[in-house]
Tab-separated table of C-alpha atoms in Angstrom:
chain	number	residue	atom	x	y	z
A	1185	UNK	CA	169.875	63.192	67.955
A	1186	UNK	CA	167.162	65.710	69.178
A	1187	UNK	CA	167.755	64.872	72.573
A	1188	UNK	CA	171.002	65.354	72.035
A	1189	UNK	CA	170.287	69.135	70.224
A	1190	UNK	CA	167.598	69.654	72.965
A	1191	UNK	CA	170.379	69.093	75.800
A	1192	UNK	CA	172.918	71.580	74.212
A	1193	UNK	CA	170.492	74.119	73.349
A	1194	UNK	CA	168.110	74.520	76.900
A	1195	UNK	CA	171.306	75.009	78.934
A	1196	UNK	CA	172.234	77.799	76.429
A	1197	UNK	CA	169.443	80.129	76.707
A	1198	UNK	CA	169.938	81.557	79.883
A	1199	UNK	CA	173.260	82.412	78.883
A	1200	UNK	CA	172.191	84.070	76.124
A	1201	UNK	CA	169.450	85.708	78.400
A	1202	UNK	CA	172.448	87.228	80.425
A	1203	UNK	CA	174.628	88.228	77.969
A	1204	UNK	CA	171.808	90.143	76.138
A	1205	UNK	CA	171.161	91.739	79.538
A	1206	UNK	CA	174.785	92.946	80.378
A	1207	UNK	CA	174.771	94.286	76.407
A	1208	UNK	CA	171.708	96.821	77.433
A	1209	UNK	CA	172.797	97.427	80.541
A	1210	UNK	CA	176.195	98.848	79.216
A	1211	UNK	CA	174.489	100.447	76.590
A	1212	UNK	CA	172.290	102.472	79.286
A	1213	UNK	CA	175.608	103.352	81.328
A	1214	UNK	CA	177.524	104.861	78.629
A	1215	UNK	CA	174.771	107.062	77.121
A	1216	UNK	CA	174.187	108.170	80.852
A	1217	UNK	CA	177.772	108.862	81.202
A	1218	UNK	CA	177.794	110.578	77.427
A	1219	UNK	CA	174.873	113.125	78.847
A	1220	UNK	CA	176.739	113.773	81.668
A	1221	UNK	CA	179.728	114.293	79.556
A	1222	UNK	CA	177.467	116.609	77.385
A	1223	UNK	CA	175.778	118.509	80.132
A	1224	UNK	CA	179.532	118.564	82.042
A	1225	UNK	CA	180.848	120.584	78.723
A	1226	UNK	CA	177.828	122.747	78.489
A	1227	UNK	CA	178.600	124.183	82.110
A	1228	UNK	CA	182.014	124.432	81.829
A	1229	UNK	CA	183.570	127.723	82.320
A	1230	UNK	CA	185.611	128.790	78.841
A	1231	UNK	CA	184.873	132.929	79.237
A	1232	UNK	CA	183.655	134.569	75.950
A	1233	UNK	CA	180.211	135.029	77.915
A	1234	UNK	CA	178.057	137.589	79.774
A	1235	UNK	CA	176.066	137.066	82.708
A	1236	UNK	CA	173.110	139.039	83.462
A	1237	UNK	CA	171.798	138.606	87.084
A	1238	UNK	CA	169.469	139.678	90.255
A	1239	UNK	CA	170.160	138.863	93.642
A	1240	UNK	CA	168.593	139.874	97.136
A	1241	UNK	CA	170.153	139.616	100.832
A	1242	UNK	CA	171.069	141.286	103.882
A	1243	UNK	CA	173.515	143.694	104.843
A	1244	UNK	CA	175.188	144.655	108.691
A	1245	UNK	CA	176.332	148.300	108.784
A	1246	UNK	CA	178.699	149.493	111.057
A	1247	UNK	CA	177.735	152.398	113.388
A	1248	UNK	CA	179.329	155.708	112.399
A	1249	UNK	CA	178.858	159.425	113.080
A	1250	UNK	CA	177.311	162.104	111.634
A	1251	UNK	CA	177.891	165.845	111.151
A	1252	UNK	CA	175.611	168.488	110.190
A	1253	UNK	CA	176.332	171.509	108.695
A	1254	UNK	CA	174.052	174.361	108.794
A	1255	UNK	CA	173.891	178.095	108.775
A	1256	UNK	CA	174.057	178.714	112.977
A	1257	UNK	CA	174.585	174.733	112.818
A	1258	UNK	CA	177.679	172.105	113.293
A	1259	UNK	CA	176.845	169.517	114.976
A	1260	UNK	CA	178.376	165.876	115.281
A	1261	UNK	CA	175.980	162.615	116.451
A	1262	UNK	CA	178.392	160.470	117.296
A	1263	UNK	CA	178.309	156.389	117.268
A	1264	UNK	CA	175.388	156.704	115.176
A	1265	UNK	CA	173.516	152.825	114.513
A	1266	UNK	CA	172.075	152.248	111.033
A	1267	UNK	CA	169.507	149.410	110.667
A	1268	UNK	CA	168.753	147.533	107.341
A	1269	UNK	CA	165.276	146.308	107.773
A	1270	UNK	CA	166.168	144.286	103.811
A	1271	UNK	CA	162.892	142.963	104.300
A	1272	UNK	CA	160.854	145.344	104.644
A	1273	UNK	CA	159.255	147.596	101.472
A	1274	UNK	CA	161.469	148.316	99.838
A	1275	UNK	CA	163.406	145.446	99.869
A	1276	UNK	CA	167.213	145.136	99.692
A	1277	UNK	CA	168.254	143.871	96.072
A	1278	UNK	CA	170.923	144.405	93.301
A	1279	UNK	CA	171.162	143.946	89.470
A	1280	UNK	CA	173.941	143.285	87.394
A	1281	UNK	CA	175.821	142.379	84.210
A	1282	UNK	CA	179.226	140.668	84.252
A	1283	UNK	CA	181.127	140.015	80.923
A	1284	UNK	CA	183.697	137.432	81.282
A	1285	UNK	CA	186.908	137.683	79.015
A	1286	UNK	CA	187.318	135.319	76.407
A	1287	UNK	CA	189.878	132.237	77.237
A	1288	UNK	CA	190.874	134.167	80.453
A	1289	UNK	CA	190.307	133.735	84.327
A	1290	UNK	CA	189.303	138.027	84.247
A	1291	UNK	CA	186.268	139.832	83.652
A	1292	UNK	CA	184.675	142.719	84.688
A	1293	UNK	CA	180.917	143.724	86.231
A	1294	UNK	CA	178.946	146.523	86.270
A	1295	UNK	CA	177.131	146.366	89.964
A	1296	UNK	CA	173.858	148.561	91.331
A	1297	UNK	CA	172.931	147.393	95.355
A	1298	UNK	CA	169.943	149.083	96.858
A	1299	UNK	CA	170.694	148.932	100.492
A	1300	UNK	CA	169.189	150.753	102.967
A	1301	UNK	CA	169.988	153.036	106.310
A	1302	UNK	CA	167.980	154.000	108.723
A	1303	UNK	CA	168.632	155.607	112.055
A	1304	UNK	CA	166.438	154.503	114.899
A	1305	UNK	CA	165.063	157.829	116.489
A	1306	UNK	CA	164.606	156.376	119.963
A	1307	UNK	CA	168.484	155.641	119.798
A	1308	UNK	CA	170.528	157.613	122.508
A	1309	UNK	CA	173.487	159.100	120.878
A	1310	UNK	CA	176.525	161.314	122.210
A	1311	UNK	CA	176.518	164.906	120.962
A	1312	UNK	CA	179.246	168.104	120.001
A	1313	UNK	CA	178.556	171.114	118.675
A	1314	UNK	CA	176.020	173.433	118.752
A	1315	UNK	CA	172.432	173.684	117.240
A	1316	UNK	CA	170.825	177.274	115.946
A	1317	UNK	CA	173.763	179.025	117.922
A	1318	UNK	CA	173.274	176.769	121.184
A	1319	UNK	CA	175.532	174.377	122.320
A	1320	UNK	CA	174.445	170.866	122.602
A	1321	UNK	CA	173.874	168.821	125.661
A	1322	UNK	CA	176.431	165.591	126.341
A	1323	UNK	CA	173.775	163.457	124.661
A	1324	UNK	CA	169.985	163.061	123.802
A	1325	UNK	CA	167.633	160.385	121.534
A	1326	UNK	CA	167.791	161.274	118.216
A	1327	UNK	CA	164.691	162.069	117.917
A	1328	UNK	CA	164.680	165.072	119.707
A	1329	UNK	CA	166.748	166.880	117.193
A	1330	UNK	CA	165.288	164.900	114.236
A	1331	UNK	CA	162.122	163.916	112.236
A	1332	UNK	CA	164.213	161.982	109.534
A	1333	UNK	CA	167.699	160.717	109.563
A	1334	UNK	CA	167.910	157.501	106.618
A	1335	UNK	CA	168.996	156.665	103.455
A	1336	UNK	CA	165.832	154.548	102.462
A	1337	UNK	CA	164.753	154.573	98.977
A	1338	UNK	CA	168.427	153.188	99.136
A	1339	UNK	CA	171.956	153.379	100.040
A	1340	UNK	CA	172.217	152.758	96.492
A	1341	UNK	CA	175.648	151.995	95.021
A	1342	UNK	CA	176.771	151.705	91.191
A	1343	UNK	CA	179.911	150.384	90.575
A	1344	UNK	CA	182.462	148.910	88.155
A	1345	UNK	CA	184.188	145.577	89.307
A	1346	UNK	CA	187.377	143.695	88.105
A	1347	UNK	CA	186.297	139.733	89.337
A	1348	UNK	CA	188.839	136.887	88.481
A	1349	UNK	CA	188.062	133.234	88.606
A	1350	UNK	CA	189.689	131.292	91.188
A	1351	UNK	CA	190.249	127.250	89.973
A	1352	UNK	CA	186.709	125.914	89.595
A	1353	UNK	CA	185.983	122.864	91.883
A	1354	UNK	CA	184.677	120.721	89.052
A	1355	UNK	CA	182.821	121.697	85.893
A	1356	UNK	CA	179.488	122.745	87.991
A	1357	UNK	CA	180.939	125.068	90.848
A	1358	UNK	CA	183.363	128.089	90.195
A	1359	UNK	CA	184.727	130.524	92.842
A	1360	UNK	CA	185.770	133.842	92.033
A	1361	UNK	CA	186.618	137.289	93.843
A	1362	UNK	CA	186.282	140.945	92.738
A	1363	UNK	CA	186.879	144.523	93.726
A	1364	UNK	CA	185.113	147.709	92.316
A	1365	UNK	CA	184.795	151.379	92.542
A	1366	UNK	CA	182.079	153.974	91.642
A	1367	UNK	CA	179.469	156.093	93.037
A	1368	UNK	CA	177.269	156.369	95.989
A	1369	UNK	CA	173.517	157.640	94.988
A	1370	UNK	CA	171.302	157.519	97.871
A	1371	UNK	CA	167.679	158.590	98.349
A	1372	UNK	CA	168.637	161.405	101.327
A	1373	UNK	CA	165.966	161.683	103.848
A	1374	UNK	CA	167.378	163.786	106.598
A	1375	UNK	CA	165.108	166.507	108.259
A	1376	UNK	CA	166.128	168.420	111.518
A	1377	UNK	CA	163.639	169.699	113.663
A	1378	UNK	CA	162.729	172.801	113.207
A	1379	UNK	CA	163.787	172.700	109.263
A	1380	UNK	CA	163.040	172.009	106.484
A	1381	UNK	CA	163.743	168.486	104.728
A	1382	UNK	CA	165.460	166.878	102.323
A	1383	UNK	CA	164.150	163.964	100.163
A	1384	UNK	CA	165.407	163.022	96.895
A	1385	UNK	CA	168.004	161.121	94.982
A	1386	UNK	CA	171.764	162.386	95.356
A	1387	UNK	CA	175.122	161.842	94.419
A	1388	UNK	CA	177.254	162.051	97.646
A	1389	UNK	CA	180.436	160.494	97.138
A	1390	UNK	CA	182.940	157.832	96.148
A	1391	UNK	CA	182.046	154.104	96.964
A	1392	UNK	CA	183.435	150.909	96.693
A	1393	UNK	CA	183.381	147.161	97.328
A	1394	UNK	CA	185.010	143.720	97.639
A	1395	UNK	CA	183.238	140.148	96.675
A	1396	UNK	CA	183.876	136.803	97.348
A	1397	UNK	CA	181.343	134.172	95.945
A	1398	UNK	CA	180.687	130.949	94.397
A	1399	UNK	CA	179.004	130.438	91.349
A	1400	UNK	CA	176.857	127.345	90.602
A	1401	UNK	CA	176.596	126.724	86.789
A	1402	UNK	CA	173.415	124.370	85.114
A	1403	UNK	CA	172.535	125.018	81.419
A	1404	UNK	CA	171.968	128.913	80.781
A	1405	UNK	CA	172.321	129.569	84.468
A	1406	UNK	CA	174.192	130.526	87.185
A	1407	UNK	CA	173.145	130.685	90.857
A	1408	UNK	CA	175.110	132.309	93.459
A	1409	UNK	CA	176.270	133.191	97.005
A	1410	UNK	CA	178.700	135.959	97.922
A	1411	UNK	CA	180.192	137.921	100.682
A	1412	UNK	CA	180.668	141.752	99.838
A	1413	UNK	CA	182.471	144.285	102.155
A	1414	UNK	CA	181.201	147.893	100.586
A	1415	UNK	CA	182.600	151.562	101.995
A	1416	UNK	CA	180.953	154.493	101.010
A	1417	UNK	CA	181.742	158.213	102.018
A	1418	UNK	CA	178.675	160.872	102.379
A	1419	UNK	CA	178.502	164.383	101.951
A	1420	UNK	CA	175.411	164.967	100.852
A	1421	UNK	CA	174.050	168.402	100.159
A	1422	UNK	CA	170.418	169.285	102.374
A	1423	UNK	CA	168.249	170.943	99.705
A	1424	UNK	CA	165.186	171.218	101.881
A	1425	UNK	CA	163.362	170.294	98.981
A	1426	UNK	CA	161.042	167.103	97.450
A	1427	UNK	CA	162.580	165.315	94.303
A	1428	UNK	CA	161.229	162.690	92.148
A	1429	UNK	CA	163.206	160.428	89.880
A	1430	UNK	CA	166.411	159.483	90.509
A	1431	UNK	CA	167.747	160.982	86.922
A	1432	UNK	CA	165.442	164.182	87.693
A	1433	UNK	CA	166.678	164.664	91.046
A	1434	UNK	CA	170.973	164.215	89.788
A	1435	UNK	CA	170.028	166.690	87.130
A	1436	UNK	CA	168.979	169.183	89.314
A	1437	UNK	CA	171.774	168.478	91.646
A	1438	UNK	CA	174.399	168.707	88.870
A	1439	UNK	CA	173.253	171.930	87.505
A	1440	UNK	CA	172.459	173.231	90.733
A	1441	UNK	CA	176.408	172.756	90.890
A	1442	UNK	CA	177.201	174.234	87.703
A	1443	UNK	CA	175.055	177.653	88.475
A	1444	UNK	CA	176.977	177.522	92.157
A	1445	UNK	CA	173.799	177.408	93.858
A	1446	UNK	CA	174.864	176.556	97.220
A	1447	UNK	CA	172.833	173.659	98.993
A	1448	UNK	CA	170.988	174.956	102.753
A	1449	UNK	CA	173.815	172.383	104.351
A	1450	UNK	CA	175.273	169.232	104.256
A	1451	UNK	CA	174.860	165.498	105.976
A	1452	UNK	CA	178.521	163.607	106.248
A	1453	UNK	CA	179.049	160.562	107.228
A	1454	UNK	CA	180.223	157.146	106.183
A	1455	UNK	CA	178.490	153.877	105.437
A	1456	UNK	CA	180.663	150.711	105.874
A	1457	UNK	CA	178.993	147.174	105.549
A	1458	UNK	CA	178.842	143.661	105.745
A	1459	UNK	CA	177.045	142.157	102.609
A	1460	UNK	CA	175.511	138.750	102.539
A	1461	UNK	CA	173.778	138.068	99.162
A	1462	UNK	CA	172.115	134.939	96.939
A	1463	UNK	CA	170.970	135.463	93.431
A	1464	UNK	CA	170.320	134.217	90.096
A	1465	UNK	CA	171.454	134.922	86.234
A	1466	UNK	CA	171.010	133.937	83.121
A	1467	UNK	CA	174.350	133.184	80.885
A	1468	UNK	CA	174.715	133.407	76.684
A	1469	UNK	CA	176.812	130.306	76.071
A	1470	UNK	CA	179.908	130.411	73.863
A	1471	UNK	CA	179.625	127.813	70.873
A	1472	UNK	CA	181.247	124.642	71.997
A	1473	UNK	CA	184.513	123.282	70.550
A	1474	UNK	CA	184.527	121.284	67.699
A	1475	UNK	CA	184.924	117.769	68.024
């Protein structure tokens, strides 16, 4: 009789050895599959959430000309190249806060890039116009008719986007586009030889952008590339003075305006770009369904 027992029982263990194995080894895969599920849900995209955000990059700026307006003075540099240098101090970056609509696709972004613009003085450039009363010859460096001709301490741009969510591609990555309008504020730094210069903060004009970019979502955060295409149209007044702050130097500009103290000239041109930009936010999250 024990041999018998012995015989059915030995055989049985390593059954038993198996089964308990396959038990905990289903056990691990579904509460690996339940955090994914859990962490899946977390990132999910419902709106009802803001998204504040900092991102750096690069920008390409078409070549453009400008005009200078002067007493004695109207001249045109024509074909004018801007460089970027995002690398060097200051560096290119933007901030930004995006509030995205609550069980909707929409939202909309407030946007500020610091860019930059310089123009190389050694750059050969066709002229028109005349200078202090004289007419111009066909073409000279830049240099010889300026000190300072940039936009440095930034092409800065503030504006106010309408984005929209394009169908996510899963529950971690979420495309979207955007378009926006609002102001151009650069820090002017134009001096022509022989004059005075102009350095401060400025509002010159309308500007505005469009954005393409993917967001990747992880708990709390959202990383991102995007593409933006920006326009913005200068006219900015040459004060021949030093400014400061940048909301010291718009409130003398504005009530410059309002007493109709005329500026000592004006700088026109137009800054169109190529963005490239990378960046990272932090998101509130929305409280999650109930079960």
């Amino acid at each position: 009789m024990a041999a018998i027992l012995g015989a059915a029982v030995l055989p049985a263990t390593p059954a038993r050895m198996l089964l308990a194995q396959t038990h905990s080894s289903t056990g691990t895969d579904d509460a690996a599959g339940a955090a994914r599920a859990e962490i899946s849900e977390r990132v999910r995209y419902r709106g009802d959430e803001f998204l504040f955000a900092a991102y750096g990059g690069a920008p390409y700026t078409y070549a453009s000309d400008v005009r200078i307006e002067r007493p004695g003075t109207d001249m045109t540099v024509h074909g004018v190249d801007w460089l970027g240098k995002p690398f060097d101090d200051p560096i290119y970056y933007g901030v930004r806060v995006a509030r995205w609509f609550r069980r909707s696709s929409f939202g909309a972004m407030v946007d500020f890039t610091h860019s930059k613009a310089y123009a190389p003085l050694e750059q050969k450039a066709k002229l028109s116009g005349t200078k202090d009363g004289q007419p111009l010859p066909p073409a000279a460096a830049i240099g010889e008719l300026f000190h300072k001709l940039e936009f440095t301490h930034g092409h800065n741009m503030l504006t106010l986007n309408l984005l929209y969510r394009l169908p996510s591609l899963g529950s971690f990555i979420n495309p979207y586009v955007g378009v926006g309008l609002g102001a151009a504020l650069p820090h002017t730094e134009v001096q022509l030889k022989g004059s005075k210069r102009t350095y401060e903060y400025q509002y010159v004009g309308p500007a505005g952008q469009i954005l393409i970019g993917v967001e990747l979502r992880v708990p709390r955060l959202s990383y991102f590339v995007e593409y933006k295409f920006t326009s913005a149209s200068y006219r900015a007044p040459l004060q021949d003075r030093d400014g400061g702050a940048l909301p010291l130097d718009l409130w003398s500009q504005f009530t410059r305006w309002a007493k109709g103290i005329p500026p000592a000239g004006w700088v026109s041109t137009r800054l169109t770009s190529h963005q490239a930009i990378a960046g990272m936010g932090v998101r509130t999250v929305p409280d999650l369904p109930a079960p």
